[in-house]
CSV table of C-alpha atoms in Angstrom, one decimal:
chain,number,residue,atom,x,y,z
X,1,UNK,CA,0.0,0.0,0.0
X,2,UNK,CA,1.6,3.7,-0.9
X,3,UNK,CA,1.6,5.9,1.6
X,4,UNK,CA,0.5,9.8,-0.1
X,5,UNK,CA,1.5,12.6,1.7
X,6,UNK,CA,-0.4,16.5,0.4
X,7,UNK,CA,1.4,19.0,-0.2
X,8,UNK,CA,-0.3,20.9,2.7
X,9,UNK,CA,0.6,18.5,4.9
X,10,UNK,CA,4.4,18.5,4.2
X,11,UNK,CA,3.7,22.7,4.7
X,12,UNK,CA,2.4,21.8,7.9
X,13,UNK,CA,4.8,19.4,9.1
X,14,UNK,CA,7.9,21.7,7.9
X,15,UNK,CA,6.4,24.8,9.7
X,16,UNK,CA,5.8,23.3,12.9
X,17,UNK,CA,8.8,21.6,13.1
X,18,UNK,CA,10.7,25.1,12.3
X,19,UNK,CA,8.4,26.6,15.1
X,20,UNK,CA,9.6,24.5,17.8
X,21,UNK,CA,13.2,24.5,16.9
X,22,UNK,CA,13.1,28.4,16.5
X,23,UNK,CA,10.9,28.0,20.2
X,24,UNK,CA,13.8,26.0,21.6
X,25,UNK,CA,16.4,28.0,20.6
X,26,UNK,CA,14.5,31.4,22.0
X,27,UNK,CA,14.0,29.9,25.8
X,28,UNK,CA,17.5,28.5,25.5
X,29,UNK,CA,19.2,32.3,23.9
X,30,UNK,CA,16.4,33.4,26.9
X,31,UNK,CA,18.1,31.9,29.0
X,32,UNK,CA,21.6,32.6,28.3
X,33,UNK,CA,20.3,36.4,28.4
X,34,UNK,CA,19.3,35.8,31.5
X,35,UNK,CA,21.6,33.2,33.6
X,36,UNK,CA,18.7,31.4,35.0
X,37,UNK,CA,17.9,27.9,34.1
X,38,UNK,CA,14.0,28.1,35.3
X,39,UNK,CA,12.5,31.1,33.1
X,40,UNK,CA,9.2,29.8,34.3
X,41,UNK,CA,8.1,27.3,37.3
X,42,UNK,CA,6.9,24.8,34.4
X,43,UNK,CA,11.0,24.2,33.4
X,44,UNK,CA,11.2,22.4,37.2
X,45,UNK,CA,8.4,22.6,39.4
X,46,UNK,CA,9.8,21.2,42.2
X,47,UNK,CA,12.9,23.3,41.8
X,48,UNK,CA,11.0,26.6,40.9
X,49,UNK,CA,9.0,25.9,44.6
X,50,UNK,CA,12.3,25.1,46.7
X,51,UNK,CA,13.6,28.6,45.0
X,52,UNK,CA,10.7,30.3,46.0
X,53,UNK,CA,10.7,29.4,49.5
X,54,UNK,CA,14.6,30.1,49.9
X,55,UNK,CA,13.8,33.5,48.3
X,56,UNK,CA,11.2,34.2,50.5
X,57,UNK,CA,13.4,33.1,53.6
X,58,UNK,CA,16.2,35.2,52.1
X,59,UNK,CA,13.4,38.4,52.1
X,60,UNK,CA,12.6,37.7,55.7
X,61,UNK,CA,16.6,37.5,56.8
X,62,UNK,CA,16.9,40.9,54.9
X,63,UNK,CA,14.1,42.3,56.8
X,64,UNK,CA,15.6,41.0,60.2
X,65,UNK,CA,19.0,42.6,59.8
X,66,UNK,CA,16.7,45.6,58.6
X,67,UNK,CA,14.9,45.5,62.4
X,68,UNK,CA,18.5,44.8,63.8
X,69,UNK,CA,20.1,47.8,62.2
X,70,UNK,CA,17.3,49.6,64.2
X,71,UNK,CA,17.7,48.0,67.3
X,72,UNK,CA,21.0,48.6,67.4
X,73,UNK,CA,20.5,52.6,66.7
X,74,UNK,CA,18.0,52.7,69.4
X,75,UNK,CA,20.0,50.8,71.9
X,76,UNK,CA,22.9,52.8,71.2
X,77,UNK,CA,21.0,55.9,72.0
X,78,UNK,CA,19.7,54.4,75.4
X,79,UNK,CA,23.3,53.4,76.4
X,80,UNK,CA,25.0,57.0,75.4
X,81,UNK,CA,22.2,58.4,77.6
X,82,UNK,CA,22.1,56.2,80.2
X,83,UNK,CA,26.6,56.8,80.5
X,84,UNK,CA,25.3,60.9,80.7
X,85,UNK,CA,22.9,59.7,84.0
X,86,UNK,CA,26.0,57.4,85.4
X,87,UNK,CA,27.8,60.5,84.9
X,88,UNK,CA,25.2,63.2,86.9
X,89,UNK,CA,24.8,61.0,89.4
X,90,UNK,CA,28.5,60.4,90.3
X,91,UNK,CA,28.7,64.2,89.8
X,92,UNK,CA,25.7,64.6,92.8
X,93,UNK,CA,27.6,61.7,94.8
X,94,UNK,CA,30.7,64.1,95.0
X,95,UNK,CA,28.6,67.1,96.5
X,96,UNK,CA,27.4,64.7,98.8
X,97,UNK,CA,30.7,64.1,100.1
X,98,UNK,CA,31.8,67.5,99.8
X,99,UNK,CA,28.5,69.1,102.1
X,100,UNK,CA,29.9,66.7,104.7
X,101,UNK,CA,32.8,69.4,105.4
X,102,UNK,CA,32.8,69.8,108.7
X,103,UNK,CA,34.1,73.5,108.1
X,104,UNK,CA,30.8,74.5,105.6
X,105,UNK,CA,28.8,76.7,106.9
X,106,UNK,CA,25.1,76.9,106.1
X,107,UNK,CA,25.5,79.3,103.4
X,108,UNK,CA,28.2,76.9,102.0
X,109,UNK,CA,25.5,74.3,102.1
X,110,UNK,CA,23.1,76.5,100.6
X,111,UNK,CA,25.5,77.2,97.6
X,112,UNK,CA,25.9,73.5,97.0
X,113,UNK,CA,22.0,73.4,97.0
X,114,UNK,CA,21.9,76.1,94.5
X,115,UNK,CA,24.4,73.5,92.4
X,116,UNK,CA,22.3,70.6,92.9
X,117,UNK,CA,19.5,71.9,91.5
X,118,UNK,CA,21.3,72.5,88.7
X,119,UNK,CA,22.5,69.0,88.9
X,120,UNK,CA,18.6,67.6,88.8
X,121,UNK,CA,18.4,69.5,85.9
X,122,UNK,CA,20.2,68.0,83.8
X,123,UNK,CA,19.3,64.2,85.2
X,124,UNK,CA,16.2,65.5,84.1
X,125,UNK,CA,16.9,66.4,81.2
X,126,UNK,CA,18.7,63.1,80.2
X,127,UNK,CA,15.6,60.8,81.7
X,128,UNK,CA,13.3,63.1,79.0
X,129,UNK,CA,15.5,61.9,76.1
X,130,UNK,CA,14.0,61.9,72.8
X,131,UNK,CA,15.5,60.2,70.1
X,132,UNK,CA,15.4,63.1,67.4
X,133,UNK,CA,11.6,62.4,65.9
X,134,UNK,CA,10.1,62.9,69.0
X,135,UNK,CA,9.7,59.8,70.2
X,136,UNK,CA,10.9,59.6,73.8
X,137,UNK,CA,13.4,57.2,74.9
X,138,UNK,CA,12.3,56.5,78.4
X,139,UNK,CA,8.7,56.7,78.1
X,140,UNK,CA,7.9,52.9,77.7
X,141,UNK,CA,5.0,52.6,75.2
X,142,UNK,CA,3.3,56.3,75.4
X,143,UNK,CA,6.1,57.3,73.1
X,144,UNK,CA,4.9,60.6,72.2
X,145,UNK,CA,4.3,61.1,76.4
X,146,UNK,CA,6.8,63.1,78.3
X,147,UNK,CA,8.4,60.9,81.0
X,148,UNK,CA,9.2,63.1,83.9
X,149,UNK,CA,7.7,66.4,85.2
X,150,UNK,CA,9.8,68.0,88.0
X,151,UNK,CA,7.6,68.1,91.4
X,152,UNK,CA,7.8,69.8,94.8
X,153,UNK,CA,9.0,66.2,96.2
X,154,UNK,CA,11.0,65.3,93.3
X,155,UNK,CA,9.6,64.0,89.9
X,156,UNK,CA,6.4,62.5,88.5
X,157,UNK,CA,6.5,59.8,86.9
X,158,UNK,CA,4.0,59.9,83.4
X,159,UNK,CA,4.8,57.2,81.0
X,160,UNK,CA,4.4,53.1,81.6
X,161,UNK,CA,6.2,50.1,82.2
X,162,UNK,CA,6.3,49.0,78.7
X,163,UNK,CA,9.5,48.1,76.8
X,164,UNK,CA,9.7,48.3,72.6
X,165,UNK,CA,10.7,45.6,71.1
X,166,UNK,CA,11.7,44.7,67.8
X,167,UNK,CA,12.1,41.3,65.7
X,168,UNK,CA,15.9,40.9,65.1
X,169,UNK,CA,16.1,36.8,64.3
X,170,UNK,CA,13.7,34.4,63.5
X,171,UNK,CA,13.2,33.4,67.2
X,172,UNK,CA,14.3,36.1,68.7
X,173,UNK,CA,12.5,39.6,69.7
X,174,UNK,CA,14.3,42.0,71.3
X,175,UNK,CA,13.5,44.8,73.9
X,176,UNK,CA,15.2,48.3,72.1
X,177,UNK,CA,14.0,50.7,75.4
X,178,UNK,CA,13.7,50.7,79.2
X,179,UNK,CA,11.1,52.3,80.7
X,180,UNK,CA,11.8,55.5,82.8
X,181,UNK,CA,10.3,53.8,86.2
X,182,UNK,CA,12.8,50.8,85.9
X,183,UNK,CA,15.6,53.4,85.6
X,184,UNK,CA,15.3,56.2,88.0
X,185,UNK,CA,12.2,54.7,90.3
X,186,UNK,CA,13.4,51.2,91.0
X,187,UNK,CA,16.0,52.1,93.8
X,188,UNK,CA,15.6,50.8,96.8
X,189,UNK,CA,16.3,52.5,100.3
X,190,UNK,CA,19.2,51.7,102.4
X,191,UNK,CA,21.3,48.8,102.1
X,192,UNK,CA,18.8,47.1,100.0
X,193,UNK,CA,17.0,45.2,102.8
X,194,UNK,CA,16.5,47.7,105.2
X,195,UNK,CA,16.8,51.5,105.9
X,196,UNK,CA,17.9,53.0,109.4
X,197,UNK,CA,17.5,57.1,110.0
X,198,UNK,CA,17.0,59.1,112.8
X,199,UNK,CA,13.8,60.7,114.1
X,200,UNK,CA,13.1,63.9,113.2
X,201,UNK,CA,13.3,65.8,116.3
X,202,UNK,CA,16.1,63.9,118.1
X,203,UNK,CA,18.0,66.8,120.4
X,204,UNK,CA,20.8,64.5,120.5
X,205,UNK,CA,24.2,63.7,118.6
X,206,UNK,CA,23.2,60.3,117.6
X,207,UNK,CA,24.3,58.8,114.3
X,208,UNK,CA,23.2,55.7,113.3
X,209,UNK,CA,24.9,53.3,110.4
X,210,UNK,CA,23.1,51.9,108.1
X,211,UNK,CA,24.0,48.5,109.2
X,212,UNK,CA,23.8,45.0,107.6
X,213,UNK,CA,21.9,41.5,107.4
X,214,UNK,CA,23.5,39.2,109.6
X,215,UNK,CA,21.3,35.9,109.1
X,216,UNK,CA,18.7,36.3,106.1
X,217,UNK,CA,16.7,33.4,108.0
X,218,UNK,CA,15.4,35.7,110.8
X,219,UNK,CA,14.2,38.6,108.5
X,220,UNK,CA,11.1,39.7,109.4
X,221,UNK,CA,10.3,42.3,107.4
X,222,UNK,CA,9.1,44.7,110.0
X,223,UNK,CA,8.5,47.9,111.4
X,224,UNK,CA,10.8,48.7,114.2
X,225,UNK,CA,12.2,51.6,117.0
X,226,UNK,CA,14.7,52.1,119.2
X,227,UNK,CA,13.9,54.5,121.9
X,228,UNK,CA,17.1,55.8,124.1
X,229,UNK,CA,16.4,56.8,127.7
X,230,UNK,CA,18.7,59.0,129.1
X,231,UNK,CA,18.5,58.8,133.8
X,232,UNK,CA,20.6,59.6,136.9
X,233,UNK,CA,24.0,61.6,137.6
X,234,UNK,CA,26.0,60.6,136.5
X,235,UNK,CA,23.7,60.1,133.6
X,236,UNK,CA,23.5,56.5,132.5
X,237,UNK,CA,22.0,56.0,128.3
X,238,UNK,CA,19.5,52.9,127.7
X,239,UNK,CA,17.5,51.7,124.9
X,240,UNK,CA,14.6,50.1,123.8
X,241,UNK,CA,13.6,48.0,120.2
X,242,UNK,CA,10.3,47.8,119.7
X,243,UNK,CA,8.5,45.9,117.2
X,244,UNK,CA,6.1,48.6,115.8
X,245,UNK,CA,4.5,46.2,113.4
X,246,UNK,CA,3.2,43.8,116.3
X,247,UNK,CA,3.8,45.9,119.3
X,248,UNK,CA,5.9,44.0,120.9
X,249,UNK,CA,8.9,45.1,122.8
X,250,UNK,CA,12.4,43.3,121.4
X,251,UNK,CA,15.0,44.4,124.0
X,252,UNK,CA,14.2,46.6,127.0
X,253,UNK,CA,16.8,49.1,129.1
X,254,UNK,CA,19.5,48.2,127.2
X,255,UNK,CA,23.3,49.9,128.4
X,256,UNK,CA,24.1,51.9,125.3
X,257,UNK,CA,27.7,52.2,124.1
X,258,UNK,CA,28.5,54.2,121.6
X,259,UNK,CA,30.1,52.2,118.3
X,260,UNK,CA,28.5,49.0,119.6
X,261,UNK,CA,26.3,46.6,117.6
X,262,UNK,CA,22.7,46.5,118.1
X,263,UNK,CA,21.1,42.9,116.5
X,264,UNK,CA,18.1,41.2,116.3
X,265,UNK,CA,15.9,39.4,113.9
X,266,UNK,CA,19.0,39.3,111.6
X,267,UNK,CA,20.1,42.8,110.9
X,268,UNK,CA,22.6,44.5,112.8
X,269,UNK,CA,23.2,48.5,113.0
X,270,UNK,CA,25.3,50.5,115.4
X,271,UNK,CA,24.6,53.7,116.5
X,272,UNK,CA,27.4,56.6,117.5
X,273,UNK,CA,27.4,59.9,119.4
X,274,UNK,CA,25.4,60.5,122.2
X,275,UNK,CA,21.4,60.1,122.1
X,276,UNK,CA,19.5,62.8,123.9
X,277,UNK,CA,16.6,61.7,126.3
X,278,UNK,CA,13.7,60.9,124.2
X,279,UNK,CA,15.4,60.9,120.5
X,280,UNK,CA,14.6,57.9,118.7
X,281,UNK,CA,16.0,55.6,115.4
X,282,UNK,CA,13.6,53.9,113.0
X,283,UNK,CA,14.3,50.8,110.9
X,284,UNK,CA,12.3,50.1,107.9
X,285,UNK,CA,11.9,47.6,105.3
X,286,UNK,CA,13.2,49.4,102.4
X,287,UNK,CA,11.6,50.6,99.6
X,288,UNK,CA,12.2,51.9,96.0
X,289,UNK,CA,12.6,55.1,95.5
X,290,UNK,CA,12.8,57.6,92.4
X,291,UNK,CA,16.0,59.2,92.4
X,292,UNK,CA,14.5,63.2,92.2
X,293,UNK,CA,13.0,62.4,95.2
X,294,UNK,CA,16.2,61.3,97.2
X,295,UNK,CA,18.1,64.7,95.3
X,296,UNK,CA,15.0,66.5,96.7
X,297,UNK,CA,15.3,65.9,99.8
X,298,UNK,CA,18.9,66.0,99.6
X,299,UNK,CA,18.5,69.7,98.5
X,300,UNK,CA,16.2,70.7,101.5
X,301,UNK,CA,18.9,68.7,104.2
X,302,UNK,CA,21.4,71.1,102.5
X,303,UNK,CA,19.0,74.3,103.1
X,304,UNK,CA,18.1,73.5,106.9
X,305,UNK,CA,20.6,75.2,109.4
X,306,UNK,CA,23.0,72.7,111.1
X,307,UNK,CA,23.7,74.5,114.1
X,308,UNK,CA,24.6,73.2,117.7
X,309,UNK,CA,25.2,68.9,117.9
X,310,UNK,CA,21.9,68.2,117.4
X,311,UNK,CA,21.9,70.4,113.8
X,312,UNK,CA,25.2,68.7,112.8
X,313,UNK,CA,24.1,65.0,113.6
X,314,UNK,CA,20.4,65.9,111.5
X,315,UNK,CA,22.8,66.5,109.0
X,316,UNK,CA,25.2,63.9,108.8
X,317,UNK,CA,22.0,61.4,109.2
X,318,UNK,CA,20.5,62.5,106.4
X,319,UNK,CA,23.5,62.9,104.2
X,320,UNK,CA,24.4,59.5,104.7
X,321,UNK,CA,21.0,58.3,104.0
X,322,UNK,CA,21.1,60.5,100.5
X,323,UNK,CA,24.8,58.4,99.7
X,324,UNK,CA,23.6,55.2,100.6
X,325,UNK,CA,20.5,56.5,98.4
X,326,UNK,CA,22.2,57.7,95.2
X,327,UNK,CA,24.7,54.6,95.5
X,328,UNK,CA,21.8,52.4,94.9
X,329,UNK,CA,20.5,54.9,92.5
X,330,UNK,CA,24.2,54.1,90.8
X,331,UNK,CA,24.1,50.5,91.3
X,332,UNK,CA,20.8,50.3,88.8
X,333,UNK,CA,21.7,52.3,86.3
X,334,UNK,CA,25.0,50.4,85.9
X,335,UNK,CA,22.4,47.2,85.9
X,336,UNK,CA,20.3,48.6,83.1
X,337,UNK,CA,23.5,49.7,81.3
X,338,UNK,CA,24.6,46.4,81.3
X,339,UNK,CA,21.2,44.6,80.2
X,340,UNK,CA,21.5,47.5,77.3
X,341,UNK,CA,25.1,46.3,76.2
X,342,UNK,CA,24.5,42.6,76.5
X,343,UNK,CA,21.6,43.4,73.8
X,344,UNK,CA,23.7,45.3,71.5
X,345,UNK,CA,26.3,42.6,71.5
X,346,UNK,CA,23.7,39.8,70.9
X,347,UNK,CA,22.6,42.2,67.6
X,348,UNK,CA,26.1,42.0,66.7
X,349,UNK,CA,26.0,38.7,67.1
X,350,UNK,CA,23.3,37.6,65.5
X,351,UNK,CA,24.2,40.2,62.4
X,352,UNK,CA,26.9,37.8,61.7
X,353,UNK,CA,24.5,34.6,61.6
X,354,UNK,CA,22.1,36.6,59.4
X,355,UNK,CA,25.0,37.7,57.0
X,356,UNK,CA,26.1,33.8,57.0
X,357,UNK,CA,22.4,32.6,56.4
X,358,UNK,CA,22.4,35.3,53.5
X,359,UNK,CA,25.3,33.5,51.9
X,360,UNK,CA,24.0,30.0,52.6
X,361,UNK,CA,20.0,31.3,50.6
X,362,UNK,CA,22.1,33.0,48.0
X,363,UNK,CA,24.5,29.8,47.7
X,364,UNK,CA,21.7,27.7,47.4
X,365,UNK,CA,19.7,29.8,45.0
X,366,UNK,CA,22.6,29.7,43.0
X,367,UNK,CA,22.4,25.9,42.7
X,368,UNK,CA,19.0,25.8,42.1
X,369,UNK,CA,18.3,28.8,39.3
X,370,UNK,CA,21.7,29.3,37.8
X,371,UNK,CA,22.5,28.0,34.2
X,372,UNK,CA,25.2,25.9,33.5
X,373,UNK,CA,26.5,28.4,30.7
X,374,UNK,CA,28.8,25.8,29.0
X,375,UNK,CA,26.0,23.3,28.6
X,376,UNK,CA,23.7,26.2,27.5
X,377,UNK,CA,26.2,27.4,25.0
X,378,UNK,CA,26.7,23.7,23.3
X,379,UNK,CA,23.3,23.5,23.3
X,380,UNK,CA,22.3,26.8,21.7
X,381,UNK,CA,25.2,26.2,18.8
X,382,UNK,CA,23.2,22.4,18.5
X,383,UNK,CA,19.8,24.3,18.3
X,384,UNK,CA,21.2,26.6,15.7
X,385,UNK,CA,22.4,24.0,13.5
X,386,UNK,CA,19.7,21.6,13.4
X,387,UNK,CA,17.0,24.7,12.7
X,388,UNK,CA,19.4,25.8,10.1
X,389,UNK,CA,19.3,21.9,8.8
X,390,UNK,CA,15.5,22.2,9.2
X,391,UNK,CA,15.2,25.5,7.2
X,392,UNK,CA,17.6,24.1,4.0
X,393,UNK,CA,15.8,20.8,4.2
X,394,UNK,CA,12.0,22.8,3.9
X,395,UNK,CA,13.0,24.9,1.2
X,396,UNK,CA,14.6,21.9,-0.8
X,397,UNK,CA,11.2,20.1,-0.1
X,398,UNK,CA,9.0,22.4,-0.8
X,399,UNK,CA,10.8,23.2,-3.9
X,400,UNK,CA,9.9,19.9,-5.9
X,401,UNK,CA,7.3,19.6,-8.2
X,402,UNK,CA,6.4,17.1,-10.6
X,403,UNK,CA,5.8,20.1,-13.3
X,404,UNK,CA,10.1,20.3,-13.1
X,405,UNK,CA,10.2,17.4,-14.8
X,406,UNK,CA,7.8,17.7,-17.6
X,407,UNK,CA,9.5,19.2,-20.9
């Protein structure tokens, strides 16, 4: 049986076989153009999805080192600020030391007052912060909130406890403020545990230390006095402790000497000087307290008169209450400093991971989209030659006719 083929179908054949060489040969000079092997997810769907989900990765570790470039501006701004506070305060410690002069007179005290206040200022200043839009540093999350307004008794207090945070790693968010109460309000009174300080009133020359914890087991956490009786001639100087918080009287006539310890439920103090008849020492849990309020009363101790025994001992009371204070004061700043730095190098850190993880997406990207440009090449010159082939081979075809041969 012969097998006729039309003339319109050798056309058809010819042209769409010329069509898909000249197609090949496009999406392989396509992708030589382009250096990709997958112009579109059909050339390797599998491969096309693994490239889309490392590029999407690769979009998300871009946007985290964006978030850490900003953490690390912010926290940078906190620390410089927070090294200006260390600064004012160590500044205020050293007029502390310096009103204790036993030669100052009031009006030298008064001076140093004036100085103080100057002193607050600027630790004001610092704790409102912005960080040049605005956008205050120390506010927690009322941002737009001024944190501190100066007060007759120091400083109020009016953003929140909130701390910003930012996404810097894939697990990982990040805390890029402190909040203004954790900085200048969370100080506690007096060695931490307790707080001792005269009465105000005592006539007497008394000066009592602020003492220690001497067996954490037999804290109580109370309220408590000491009362000093002063009887006979010559005159002879007791004491009493007296559990305020449940009334009940500790130790009762008690010989005082001066410089000698006075313990019980686990703290120990001394007191030194001589205690009038009637003056009287408290000790107190302690408490936190904002830092404008220990500079504000340390500016009002500097403004009372210290004249006479009594005047002097007031005085060095209440200065040494104000150091032990601003020490404290010191001690948590330092602590928030720290917690800021240990942030900053974990951003550092973790910059380097993210710049590694770039490299690994880009590596394996590579492997997955890239073209093998020698393979492309040998294939393109292939393609070229067989539609070339094709081309000759159609016009040779289509040139025959039977009428060529008829004379």
């Amino acid at each position: 049986m012969t097998l006729r083929i039309s003339t319109n179908a050798i056309f058809q054949a010819g042209t769409t076989q010329i069509n898909t060489l000249q197609s090949q040969m496009a999406k392989t000079q396509m992708q030589l153009s382009t250096n990709k092997r997958m112009l579109t997810a059909a050339d390797d769907p599998i491969g096309s999805a693994k490239a889309l989900e490392l590029t999407q990765s690769q979009s998300m570790n871009t946007q985290f080192g964006t978030n850490r470039t900003n953490a690390s501006s912010s926290l940078s701004m906190v620390d410089k600020t927070l090294q200006d506070v260390t600064g004012q305060i160590t500044d205020i410690q050293s007029l502390i030391i310096t009103a204790g002069n036993a030669g100052y007179s009031d009006s030298d005290r008064a001076a140093l007052a004036t100085e103080l206040e100057g002193r607050m200022a600027d630790l004001l200043g610092s704790a409102n912060t912005t960080d040049g839009t605005g956008t205050y540093l120390f506010s927690g999350y009322k941002t737009t909130t001024q944190p501190f307004t100066q007060t007759p008794t120091g400083a109020t207090y009016q953003g929140d406890q909130g701390q910003r945070t930012l996404q810097v790693g894939s697990a990982r968010k990040m805390a890029i403020s402190e909040s203004g109460s954790a900085v200048f309000e969370a100080n506690l009174t007096g060695n931490g545990t307790f707080v001792t300080q005269a009465t105000t009133g005592n006539t007497g020359s008394g000066i009592i230390a602020p003492g220690a914890v001497t067996d954490t087991g037999q804290l109580t956490g109370h309220d408590y006095s000491i009362a000093f009786t002063v009887t006979g001639s010559p005159a002879a100087t007791t004491y009493t402790v007296t559990d305020n918080t449940t009334g009940t009287a500790l130790q009762s006539d008690q010989p005082y000497t001066a410089g000698a310890a006075i313990a019980f439920d686990g703290i120990s103090f001394d007191i030194k000087g001589a205690p009038a008849d009637g003056d009287s020492f408290g000790v107190q849990p302690s408490q936190k307290q904002s830092v404008f309020t220990t500079i504000t009363n340390l500016i009002q101790t500097l403004r009372s008169p210290a004249s006479g025994d009594a005047g002097k001992a007031a005085l060095t009371n209440n200065l040494n209450t104000a150091s032990l204070n601003m020490k404290n004061a010191l001690d948590n700043v330092l602590t928030v400093q720290a917690s800021v730095g240990s942030r900053m190098k974990e951003v550092d850190s973790l910059d380097s991971t993210g710049s590694d993880l770039d490299i690994q997406y880009q590596t394996s990207l590579s492997g997955l989209q890239d073209l093998d440009m020698v393979k492309a090449i040998s294939l393109y010159t292939q393609q070229q030659q067989t539609l070339q082939a094709a081309q000759v081979s159609f016009k040779t075809m289509s040139g025959l006719s039977l009428f060529n041969y008829i004379s």
